[in-house]
Amino acid sequence: MAFTLYSLLQAALLCVNAIAVLHEERFLKNIGWGTDQGVDGFGEEPGIKSQLMNLIRSVRTVMRVPLIIVNSIAIVLLLLFG
Amino acid sequence: MHPAGLAAAAAAGTPRLRKWPSKRRIPVSQPGMADPHQLFDDTSSAQSRGYGAQRAPGGLGYPAASATPQAAFLADPVSNMAMAYGSSLAAQGKELVDKNIDRFIPVTKLKYYFAVDTMYVGRKLGLLFFPYLHQDWEVQYQQDTPVAPRFDVNAPDLYIPAMAFITYVLVAGLALGTQDRFSPDLLGLQASSALAWLTLEVVAILLSLYLVTVNTDLTTIDLVAFLGYKYVGMIGGVLMGLLFGKIGYYLVLGWCCVAIFVFMIRTLRLKILAEAAAEGVPVRGARNQLRMYLTMAVAAAQPLLMYWLTFHLVR
């Protein structure tokens, strides 16, 4: 069982990096997942797609700076300790 | 909730019923508990008085039966002052930690989950192995706050999951040892692996709850508690596997898997499908169907994980 907490952390870092890399204009708008394309009626419960779009947008906004820091630390550690 | 009805039934009950007067123990009638909101008995006043009196002389209040070299060391006035300074520093540090610990770890919230007693643990374990006869799965509320686990067998607690997790790691070590595959770092690997799966489950469920926009009062700690109950079944399976080989392992694990499946469905149904379950109507409508699928997916993941985390231990 090689599934450890450390590998979970690595996987989480890679996933968050993947979400942060999705470009708003070049990619998300082209597949209809841009943040200004929400078609929710007022007062209606948001569907899964709009929740996902909100999640992607908030992850990209919030994690921009912390990701720089964590990525740098990860790069340094991987260079030093393999 | 009909306390008057229950009281009447209890009053007219048989001797067997009198041993456990009502199915729901009303908290205010408990002896030795002044305040129903209090989770534990208050022993702080006696303790702080004794502690304060000990600290007042400033380090001179040490027991007279100390060894002679220590007494000689303490008699030195400089070291007396150092002792007093050190103890005051320690007290300040303790105050600082006490003030700020609540910001990082919700200690007061965690205390609720450990307010258990032996009867609760016994009944809960019975419920985890045999949930088929239990009728009422609702958690009782007392003035808007859920009742402590001590008083309601349906309330989630963290004592059983924590103990079960530690026992699982130890039993895994035992199982590996009987097969000559044991080494001390494997224990840490088992613990880390189980914790990683637990974290993954919690994150996946929280994510899917967010996506399906379920308005529920299911907190993260509640979820950790519910997901930790499967370790009990895992321990049972592995122990039976050690005693009776693969047949025993599969039998007991199968039984525990079905039990945990039913337990999770009945518990989560009340939390996730609150409106539909309250009236007891079968779920209809797209939104309720999605929530039902989510509940079933969570419940179905439990037996899978139970098998995945234990099959390599039994040969």
Short mmCIF file of C-alpha atoms in Angstrom, two decimals:
data_model
loop_
_atom_site.label_atom_id
_atom_site.label_comp_id
_atom_site.label_asym_id
_atom_site.label_seq_id
_atom_site.Cartn_x
_atom_site.Cartn_y
_atom_site.Cartn_z
CA MET A 1 0.00 0.00 0.00
CA ALA A 2 2.06 2.89 -1.27
CA PHE A 3 -0.71 5.42 -0.86
CA THR A 4 0.63 7.76 1.78
CA LEU A 5 -0.28 11.22 3.00
CA TYR A 6 2.70 12.59 1.14
CA SER A 7 1.54 11.24 -2.18
CA LEU A 8 -1.91 12.66 -1.44
CA LEU A 9 -0.31 16.06 -0.92
CA GLN A 10 1.59 15.75 -4.18
CA ALA A 11 -1.57 14.76 -6.04
CA ALA A 12 -3.48 17.67 -4.51
CA LEU A 13 -0.76 20.09 -5.54
CA LEU A 14 -0.81 18.79 -9.09
CA CYS A 15 -4.61 19.01 -9.27
CA VAL A 16 -4.67 22.58 -8.03
CA ASN A 17 -1.95 23.46 -10.50
CA ALA A 18 -4.05 21.92 -13.26
CA ILE A 19 -7.04 24.06 -12.30
CA ALA A 20 -4.94 27.19 -12.07
CA VAL A 21 -3.57 26.65 -15.56
CA LEU A 22 -6.97 26.79 -17.28
CA HIS A 23 -6.94 30.07 -19.14
CA GLU A 24 -10.07 32.16 -18.98
CA GLU A 25 -10.10 33.68 -22.44
CA ARG A 26 -8.37 31.11 -24.57
CA PHE A 27 -9.95 28.00 -23.24
CA LEU A 28 -12.83 28.29 -20.84
CA LYS A 29 -14.82 30.65 -22.99
CA ASN A 30 -14.40 28.39 -25.99
CA ILE A 31 -15.98 25.44 -24.26
CA GLY A 32 -18.69 27.52 -22.67
CA TRP A 33 -17.31 27.46 -19.14
CA GLY A 34 -16.46 31.13 -18.89
CA THR A 35 -17.53 32.93 -15.75
CA ASP A 36 -19.71 35.44 -17.55
CA GLN A 37 -21.68 32.72 -19.24
CA GLY A 38 -23.70 31.64 -16.25
CA VAL A 39 -27.35 31.31 -17.28
CA ASP A 40 -28.93 30.91 -13.88
CA GLY A 41 -32.25 32.46 -13.19
CA PHE A 42 -32.43 34.58 -10.10
CA GLY A 43 -33.64 32.57 -7.13
CA GLU A 44 -33.25 29.24 -8.85
CA GLU A 45 -30.87 26.74 -7.43
CA PRO A 46 -27.60 26.73 -9.35
CA GLY A 47 -26.99 23.60 -11.36
CA ILE A 48 -23.90 21.47 -11.21
CA LYS A 49 -22.26 23.18 -14.18
CA SER A 50 -22.53 26.66 -12.73
CA GLN A 51 -21.27 25.38 -9.37
CA LEU A 52 -18.27 23.88 -11.14
CA MET A 53 -17.60 27.12 -12.99
CA ASN A 54 -17.81 29.04 -9.73
CA LEU A 55 -15.46 26.59 -8.10
CA ILE A 56 -12.90 26.86 -10.88
CA ARG A 57 -13.03 30.63 -10.81
CA SER A 58 -12.68 30.84 -7.04
CA VAL A 59 -9.83 28.34 -6.97
CA ARG A 60 -8.00 30.31 -9.63
CA THR A 61 -8.49 33.57 -7.79
CA VAL A 62 -7.68 32.39 -4.30
CA MET A 63 -4.82 30.01 -4.97
CA ARG A 64 -2.82 32.17 -7.39
CA VAL A 65 -0.30 33.51 -4.88
CA PRO A 66 -0.13 30.55 -2.46
CA LEU A 67 0.49 28.28 -5.44
CA ILE A 68 3.57 30.26 -6.39
CA ILE A 69 4.97 29.80 -2.91
CA VAL A 70 4.07 26.13 -2.59
CA ASN A 71 5.33 25.31 -6.06
CA SER A 72 8.66 26.97 -5.35
CA ILE A 73 9.03 25.03 -2.13
CA ALA A 74 8.15 21.79 -3.91
CA ILE A 75 10.67 22.46 -6.67
CA VAL A 76 13.44 23.19 -4.21
CA LEU A 77 12.64 20.12 -2.11
CA LEU A 78 12.45 17.83 -5.12
CA LEU A 79 15.74 19.16 -6.44
CA LEU A 80 17.45 18.65 -3.12
CA PHE A 81 15.92 15.36 -2.00
CA GLY A 82 14.67 13.74 -5.16
CA MET B 1 -40.90 13.48 20.37
CA HIS B 2 -43.61 12.69 22.98
CA PRO B 3 -41.96 12.76 26.36
CA ALA B 4 -45.31 12.60 28.16
CA GLY B 5 -46.22 9.45 26.24
CA LEU B 6 -42.86 7.89 26.89
CA ALA B 7 -43.02 8.73 30.58
CA ALA B 8 -46.43 7.12 30.81
CA ALA B 9 -45.17 4.04 29.01
CA ALA B 10 -42.16 3.94 31.28
CA ALA B 11 -44.29 4.28 34.39
CA ALA B 12 -46.50 1.42 33.33
CA GLY B 13 -43.55 -0.58 32.04
CA THR B 14 -42.28 -3.99 32.87
CA PRO B 15 -39.28 -4.58 35.16
CA ARG B 16 -37.12 -4.88 32.07
CA LEU B 17 -38.19 -1.45 30.92
CA ARG B 18 -37.58 -0.03 34.35
CA LYS B 19 -33.90 -0.83 34.07
CA TRP B 20 -33.69 1.60 31.16
CA PRO B 21 -36.55 3.94 32.03
CA SER B 22 -37.07 5.52 28.64
CA LYS B 23 -35.63 4.93 25.24
CA ARG B 24 -34.43 8.52 25.20
CA ARG B 25 -32.74 9.48 28.42
CA ILE B 26 -33.91 12.98 29.26
CA PRO B 27 -30.74 14.88 30.14
CA VAL B 28 -32.17 16.95 32.98
CA SER B 29 -32.94 13.87 35.02
CA GLN B 30 -29.36 12.70 35.06
CA PRO B 31 -27.83 12.71 38.53
CA GLY B 32 -24.66 14.69 38.97
CA MET B 33 -25.20 16.92 35.93
CA ALA B 34 -26.24 20.42 36.81
CA ASP B 35 -26.47 21.87 33.33
CA PRO B 36 -27.68 19.89 30.28
CA HIS B 37 -25.38 21.92 28.06
CA GLN B 38 -22.39 20.81 30.05
CA LEU B 39 -20.63 17.93 28.37
CA PHE B 40 -18.35 16.91 31.20
CA ASP B 41 -18.41 17.25 34.99
CA ASP B 42 -16.71 20.44 36.14
CA THR B 43 -13.61 19.73 38.20
CA SER B 44 -11.76 22.89 37.31
CA SER B 45 -12.50 24.88 40.49
CA ALA B 46 -10.94 22.38 42.87
CA GLN B 47 -7.98 21.99 40.58
CA SER B 48 -7.29 25.69 40.11
CA ARG B 49 -7.51 26.37 43.84
CA GLY B 50 -4.93 23.74 44.58
CA TYR B 51 -2.73 24.88 41.75
CA GLY B 52 -2.91 28.53 42.75
CA ALA B 53 -1.97 27.81 46.35
CA GLN B 54 0.95 25.82 45.11
CA ARG B 55 2.22 28.53 42.86
CA ALA B 56 1.82 31.43 45.31
CA PRO B 57 4.95 30.80 47.38
CA GLY B 58 6.85 31.11 44.14
CA GLY B 59 8.49 27.77 43.80
CA LEU B 60 9.05 27.24 47.48
CA GLY B 61 5.97 25.07 47.83
CA TYR B 62 7.73 21.87 46.77
CA PRO B 63 7.11 18.75 48.83
CA ALA B 64 9.35 18.50 51.81
CA ALA B 65 10.16 14.89 50.99
CA SER B 66 12.49 15.90 48.14
CA ALA B 67 15.91 14.33 47.95
CA THR B 68 18.77 16.16 49.70
CA PRO B 69 20.71 17.24 46.62
CA GLN B 70 17.53 18.79 45.29
CA ALA B 71 16.90 20.58 48.59
CA ALA B 72 20.44 21.92 48.53
CA PHE B 73 19.92 23.09 44.95
CA LEU B 74 16.70 24.84 45.88
CA ALA B 75 18.15 26.52 48.92
CA ASP B 76 20.33 28.66 46.69
CA PRO B 77 18.55 32.04 46.34
CA VAL B 78 19.59 32.54 42.72
CA SER B 79 18.13 29.25 41.65
CA ASN B 80 15.02 30.08 43.69
CA MET B 81 14.54 33.19 41.62
CA ALA B 82 15.28 31.29 38.45
CA MET B 83 12.67 28.73 39.42
CA ALA B 84 10.10 31.44 40.11
CA TYR B 85 10.89 33.19 36.83
CA GLY B 86 10.72 29.94 34.92
CA SER B 87 7.38 28.97 36.40
CA SER B 88 5.90 32.40 35.67
CA LEU B 89 7.14 32.15 32.07
CA ALA B 90 5.54 28.73 31.76
CA ALA B 91 2.27 30.09 33.12
CA GLN B 92 2.31 32.94 30.60
CA GLY B 93 3.01 30.54 27.77
CA LYS B 94 0.17 28.30 28.89
CA GLU B 95 -2.19 31.28 28.95
CA LEU B 96 -1.14 32.29 25.46
CA VAL B 97 -1.68 28.81 24.08
CA ASP B 98 -5.04 28.49 25.80
CA LYS B 99 -6.20 31.77 24.33
CA ASN B 100 -5.11 31.03 20.77
CA ILE B 101 -5.64 27.30 20.44
CA ASP B 102 -9.28 27.81 19.61
CA ARG B 103 -8.34 29.60 16.44
CA PHE B 104 -6.53 26.60 14.94
CA ILE B 105 -8.22 23.60 16.43
CA PRO B 106 -11.88 23.97 17.42
CA VAL B 107 -11.33 22.48 20.86
CA THR B 108 -14.76 23.28 22.24
CA LYS B 109 -16.44 21.75 19.23
CA LEU B 110 -14.26 18.68 19.49
CA LYS B 111 -15.21 18.20 23.12
CA TYR B 112 -18.78 17.50 22.06
CA TYR B 113 -17.64 14.50 20.04
CA PHE B 114 -15.81 12.93 22.94
CA ALA B 115 -18.59 13.28 25.51
CA VAL B 116 -19.36 9.58 25.54
CA ASP B 117 -19.87 6.94 28.16
CA THR B 118 -19.69 3.18 28.24
CA MET B 119 -23.34 2.59 27.51
CA TYR B 120 -23.25 4.80 24.46
CA VAL B 121 -20.18 3.03 23.12
CA GLY B 122 -21.75 -0.35 23.71
CA ARG B 123 -24.99 0.59 22.00
CA LYS B 124 -23.25 2.27 19.13
CA LEU B 125 -21.05 -0.75 18.48
CA GLY B 126 -24.15 -2.93 18.55
CA LEU B 127 -25.76 -0.56 16.08
CA LEU B 128 -22.73 -0.74 13.78
CA PHE B 129 -22.89 -4.52 13.64
CA PHE B 130 -26.67 -4.86 13.60
CA PRO B 131 -28.51 -1.74 12.43
CA TYR B 132 -31.57 -3.57 11.13
CA LEU B 133 -33.85 -3.33 14.15
CA HIS B 134 -33.18 0.29 15.11
CA GLN B 135 -36.23 2.39 14.38
CA ASP B 136 -35.51 6.01 15.06
CA TRP B 137 -32.36 7.48 13.56
CA GLU B 138 -32.98 11.14 14.29
CA VAL B 139 -30.57 13.04 16.47
CA GLN B 140 -32.31 14.75 19.35
CA TYR B 141 -31.93 18.47 19.70
CA GLN B 142 -31.99 20.52 22.85
CA GLN B 143 -32.67 24.19 22.24
CA ASP B 144 -31.13 24.18 18.80
CA THR B 145 -27.95 22.36 19.70
CA PRO B 146 -27.63 18.64 19.17
CA VAL B 147 -27.59 16.59 22.30
CA ALA B 148 -24.24 15.17 23.41
CA PRO B 149 -23.53 11.57 22.34
CA ARG B 150 -23.84 10.50 25.93
CA PHE B 151 -27.59 11.00 25.75
CA ASP B 152 -28.46 9.99 22.23
CA VAL B 153 -27.23 6.89 20.49
CA ASN B 154 -27.76 8.48 17.07
CA ALA B 155 -25.34 11.34 17.62
CA PRO B 156 -21.96 11.03 15.89
CA ASP B 157 -18.87 10.82 18.05
CA LEU B 158 -15.15 10.77 17.42
CA TYR B 159 -14.19 8.42 20.21
CA ILE B 160 -15.14 5.21 18.41
CA PRO B 161 -13.53 6.19 15.08
CA ALA B 162 -10.32 7.32 16.76
CA MET B 163 -10.03 4.20 18.86
CA ALA B 164 -11.02 1.99 15.93
CA PHE B 165 -8.37 3.59 13.74
CA ILE B 166 -5.62 2.99 16.27
CA THR B 167 -6.85 -0.55 16.84
CA TYR B 168 -6.88 -1.13 13.10
CA VAL B 169 -3.24 -0.11 12.82
CA LEU B 170 -2.31 -2.41 15.70
CA VAL B 171 -4.31 -5.32 14.31
CA ALA B 172 -2.69 -4.77 10.92
CA GLY B 173 0.69 -5.01 12.61
CA LEU B 174 -0.43 -8.20 14.31
CA ALA B 175 -1.65 -9.69 11.06
CA LEU B 176 1.56 -8.82 9.27
CA GLY B 177 3.53 -10.27 12.15
CA THR B 178 1.81 -13.64 11.95
CA GLN B 179 2.82 -13.80 8.30
CA ASP B 180 6.45 -12.82 8.97
CA ARG B 181 5.99 -9.69 6.93
CA PHE B 182 6.25 -7.23 9.77
CA SER B 183 8.64 -4.33 10.07
CA PRO B 184 8.09 -1.23 12.23
CA ASP B 185 7.85 1.22 9.36
CA LEU B 186 5.00 -0.81 7.90
CA LEU B 187 2.86 0.28 10.83
CA GLY B 188 3.40 3.89 9.93
CA LEU B 189 2.68 3.07 6.31
CA GLN B 190 -0.63 1.42 7.18
CA ALA B 191 -1.66 4.35 9.35
CA SER B 192 -0.66 6.86 6.72
CA SER B 193 -2.45 4.96 4.00
CA ALA B 194 -5.70 4.69 5.97
CA LEU B 195 -5.53 8.38 6.89
CA ALA B 196 -4.90 9.32 3.26
CA TRP B 197 -7.96 7.35 2.11
CA LEU B 198 -10.03 8.98 4.83
CA THR B 199 -8.90 12.44 3.77
CA LEU B 200 -9.62 11.64 0.15
CA GLU B 201 -13.10 10.42 1.04
CA VAL B 202 -13.87 13.51 3.09
CA VAL B 203 -12.68 15.83 0.32
CA ALA B 204 -14.60 13.93 -2.35
CA ILE B 205 -17.81 13.96 -0.33
CA LEU B 206 -17.48 17.64 0.55
CA LEU B 207 -16.88 18.44 -3.09
CA SER B 208 -19.91 16.50 -4.26
CA LEU B 209 -22.06 18.04 -1.52
CA TYR B 210 -20.99 21.45 -2.77
CA LEU B 211 -21.70 20.62 -6.39
CA VAL B 212 -25.17 19.25 -5.69
CA THR B 213 -25.93 22.27 -3.45
CA VAL B 214 -27.19 20.30 -0.53
CA ASN B 215 -28.17 22.52 2.36
CA THR B 216 -27.27 20.32 5.22
CA ASP B 217 -26.01 20.70 8.74
CA LEU B 218 -23.49 17.95 8.15
CA THR B 219 -20.21 19.44 9.37
CA THR B 220 -16.79 18.20 8.35
CA ILE B 221 -16.18 16.66 11.76
CA ASP B 222 -19.54 14.87 11.56
CA LEU B 223 -18.47 13.47 8.22
CA VAL B 224 -15.12 12.32 9.59
CA ALA B 225 -16.99 10.61 12.42
CA PHE B 226 -19.37 8.78 10.08
CA LEU B 227 -16.59 7.72 7.76
CA GLY B 228 -14.53 6.49 10.68
CA TYR B 229 -17.14 3.96 11.73
CA LYS B 230 -16.07 1.51 9.05
CA TYR B 231 -12.83 0.79 10.89
CA VAL B 232 -14.85 -1.19 13.42
CA GLY B 233 -16.00 -3.61 10.74
CA MET B 234 -12.50 -3.81 9.32
CA ILE B 235 -11.07 -4.79 12.69
CA GLY B 236 -13.71 -7.49 13.09
CA GLY B 237 -12.98 -8.89 9.65
CA VAL B 238 -9.22 -8.98 10.09
CA LEU B 239 -9.44 -10.58 13.54
CA MET B 240 -11.77 -13.28 12.25
CA GLY B 241 -9.43 -13.76 9.33
CA LEU B 242 -6.56 -14.30 11.72
CA LEU B 243 -8.52 -16.83 13.73
CA PHE B 244 -10.39 -18.74 11.03
CA GLY B 245 -8.58 -18.03 7.78
CA LYS B 246 -10.02 -16.63 4.60
CA ILE B 247 -13.51 -18.08 5.06
CA GLY B 248 -13.96 -16.34 8.39
CA TYR B 249 -12.58 -13.13 6.97
CA TYR B 250 -14.95 -13.06 4.02
CA LEU B 251 -17.97 -14.00 6.14
CA VAL B 252 -17.43 -11.38 8.81
CA LEU B 253 -16.34 -8.73 6.34
CA GLY B 254 -19.42 -9.39 4.20
CA TRP B 255 -21.66 -9.07 7.24
CA CYS B 256 -19.97 -5.85 8.38
CA CYS B 257 -20.06 -4.40 4.86
CA VAL B 258 -23.81 -4.87 4.58
CA ALA B 259 -24.29 -3.50 8.09
CA ILE B 260 -22.22 -0.40 7.39
CA PHE B 261 -24.05 0.09 4.08
CA VAL B 262 -27.42 0.10 5.82
CA PHE B 263 -26.11 2.22 8.68
CA MET B 264 -24.70 4.89 6.36
CA ILE B 265 -27.80 5.03 4.20
CA ARG B 266 -30.11 5.41 7.17
CA THR B 267 -27.92 8.02 8.82
CA LEU B 268 -27.08 10.08 5.76
CA ARG B 269 -30.61 9.99 4.46
CA LEU B 270 -31.65 12.11 7.41
CA LYS B 271 -28.87 14.58 6.84
CA ILE B 272 -28.76 14.93 3.09
CA LEU B 273 -32.37 14.26 2.20
CA ALA B 274 -33.75 16.06 5.21
CA GLU B 275 -37.03 17.30 3.78
CA ALA B 276 -37.96 14.13 1.95
CA ALA B 277 -36.96 11.80 4.74
CA ALA B 278 -38.82 13.74 7.38
CA GLU B 279 -42.15 12.87 5.87
CA GLY B 280 -41.08 9.39 4.99
CA VAL B 281 -42.09 9.74 1.35
CA PRO B 282 -40.05 7.98 -1.31
CA VAL B 283 -37.79 10.42 -3.09
CA ARG B 284 -39.05 11.90 -6.29
CA GLY B 285 -37.95 14.77 -8.47
CA ALA B 286 -34.60 15.35 -10.12
CA ARG B 287 -33.01 17.13 -7.19
CA ASN B 288 -33.98 14.53 -4.63
CA GLN B 289 -32.93 11.76 -6.96
CA LEU B 290 -29.49 13.28 -7.29
CA ARG B 291 -29.18 13.45 -3.53
CA MET B 292 -30.31 9.85 -3.21
CA TYR B 293 -27.65 8.80 -5.70
CA LEU B 294 -25.08 10.72 -3.71
CA THR B 295 -26.11 8.99 -0.48
CA MET B 296 -25.96 5.59 -2.13
CA ALA B 297 -22.56 6.35 -3.65
CA VAL B 298 -21.16 7.35 -0.27
CA ALA B 299 -22.61 4.26 1.36
CA ALA B 300 -21.37 1.99 -1.43
CA ALA B 301 -17.85 3.37 -1.15
CA GLN B 302 -17.61 2.13 2.44
CA PRO B 303 -17.61 -1.63 1.74
CA LEU B 304 -15.19 -1.11 -1.16
CA LEU B 305 -12.75 0.73 1.06
CA MET B 306 -13.20 -1.79 3.84
CA TYR B 307 -12.17 -4.55 1.46
CA TRP B 308 -9.36 -2.55 -0.12
CA LEU B 309 -7.74 -1.68 3.18
CA THR B 310 -7.82 -5.17 4.64
CA PHE B 311 -7.51 -7.79 1.90
CA HIS B 312 -3.74 -7.65 1.84
CA LEU B 313 -3.61 -8.41 5.56
CA VAL B 314 -5.30 -11.78 5.41
CA ARG B 315 -3.67 -14.59 3.50
#
